[in-house]
């Protein structure tokens, strides 16, 4: 993981865990699927990072996937809004980098099985430049 990717991930975790309304209703924020967690919870999926440099600066483009898991679809929709609010409130100045663009690419809600929990997944594109 590059320094920029680590900085983005740290800012993402801090933004989610620092969102008071979200944290009041979820059991936790986890890096990847938790071994055991009580619904609802937030899981940060794997990130993809690519070069986004230009002539005079070093940059990275990051793709993030954040999932809100819950057994209640109505509550999942409400909490998904809180997840998006937290992400959009991420710090823009990071450790050695700064976010110059943060865009929601898509969001979706799905269920893997008829009796399983609902997942509300938000995919973001984050572009950073080295300071």
Short mmCIF file of N, CA, C and O in Angstrom, two decimals, residues 12 42-48 63-67 87 108 121-124:
data_model
loop_
_atom_site.label_atom_id
_atom_site.label_comp_id
_atom_site.label_asym_id
_atom_site.label_seq_id
_atom_site.Cartn_x
_atom_site.Cartn_y
_atom_site.Cartn_z
N UNK A 12 -10.32 7.92 5.90
CA UNK A 12 -11.63 7.31 5.74
C UNK A 12 -12.11 6.71 7.06
O UNK A 12 -13.24 6.95 7.49
N UNK A 42 -20.27 -1.33 9.48
CA UNK A 42 -19.64 -0.80 8.27
C UNK A 42 -18.37 -1.59 8.02
O UNK A 42 -17.58 -1.80 8.94
N UNK A 43 -18.17 -2.00 6.76
CA UNK A 43 -16.95 -2.71 6.36
C UNK A 43 -16.32 -1.96 5.19
O UNK A 43 -16.99 -1.64 4.21
N UNK A 44 -15.04 -1.70 5.33
CA UNK A 44 -14.29 -1.05 4.25
C UNK A 44 -13.68 -2.15 3.40
O UNK A 44 -12.96 -3.00 3.91
N UNK A 45 -14.01 -2.14 2.12
CA UNK A 45 -13.51 -3.16 1.20
C UNK A 45 -12.11 -2.84 0.74
O UNK A 45 -11.51 -1.83 1.11
N UNK A 46 -11.59 -3.70 -0.09
CA UNK A 46 -10.26 -3.48 -0.65
C UNK A 46 -10.22 -2.21 -1.49
O UNK A 46 -11.22 -1.82 -2.09
N UNK A 47 -9.09 -1.57 -1.51
CA UNK A 47 -8.93 -0.34 -2.28
C UNK A 47 -8.02 -0.59 -3.47
O UNK A 47 -7.13 -1.44 -3.42
N UNK A 48 -8.26 0.13 -4.53
CA UNK A 48 -7.43 0.07 -5.73
C UNK A 48 -6.80 1.44 -5.89
O UNK A 48 -7.46 2.47 -5.72
N UNK A 63 -9.69 4.04 -5.55
CA UNK A 63 -11.08 3.59 -5.63
C UNK A 63 -11.40 2.90 -4.32
O UNK A 63 -10.72 1.95 -3.93
N UNK A 64 -12.43 3.39 -3.65
CA UNK A 64 -12.82 2.87 -2.34
C UNK A 64 -14.21 2.25 -2.40
O UNK A 64 -15.08 2.79 -3.08
N UNK A 65 -14.42 1.18 -1.68
CA UNK A 65 -15.73 0.57 -1.54
C UNK A 65 -16.04 0.46 -0.05
O UNK A 65 -15.27 -0.13 0.71
N UNK A 66 -17.15 1.05 0.35
CA UNK A 66 -17.56 1.01 1.76
C UNK A 66 -18.96 0.41 1.81
O UNK A 66 -19.87 0.86 1.11
N UNK A 67 -19.12 -0.62 2.64
CA UNK A 67 -20.40 -1.33 2.73
C UNK A 67 -21.01 -1.17 4.11
O UNK A 67 -20.32 -1.28 5.12
N UNK A 87 -18.18 10.11 4.67
CA UNK A 87 -17.12 10.05 3.65
C UNK A 87 -16.92 11.42 3.01
O UNK A 87 -15.79 11.87 2.82
N UNK A 108 -25.24 1.22 -4.38
CA UNK A 108 -26.22 0.19 -4.67
C UNK A 108 -26.57 -0.55 -3.39
O UNK A 108 -25.80 -0.56 -2.44
N UNK A 121 -23.71 -0.48 -0.64
CA UNK A 121 -22.31 -0.31 -1.01
C UNK A 121 -22.13 1.02 -1.74
O UNK A 121 -22.86 1.31 -2.69
N UNK A 122 -21.16 1.80 -1.29
CA UNK A 122 -20.83 3.08 -1.93
C UNK A 122 -19.42 2.99 -2.47
O UNK A 122 -18.49 2.64 -1.74
N UNK A 123 -19.27 3.29 -3.75
CA UNK A 123 -17.95 3.29 -4.40
C UNK A 123 -17.54 4.73 -4.66
O UNK A 123 -18.30 5.50 -5.27
N UNK A 124 -16.34 5.08 -4.20
CA UNK A 124 -15.83 6.44 -4.36
C UNK A 124 -14.53 6.45 -5.14
O UNK A 124 -13.75 5.50 -5.06
#
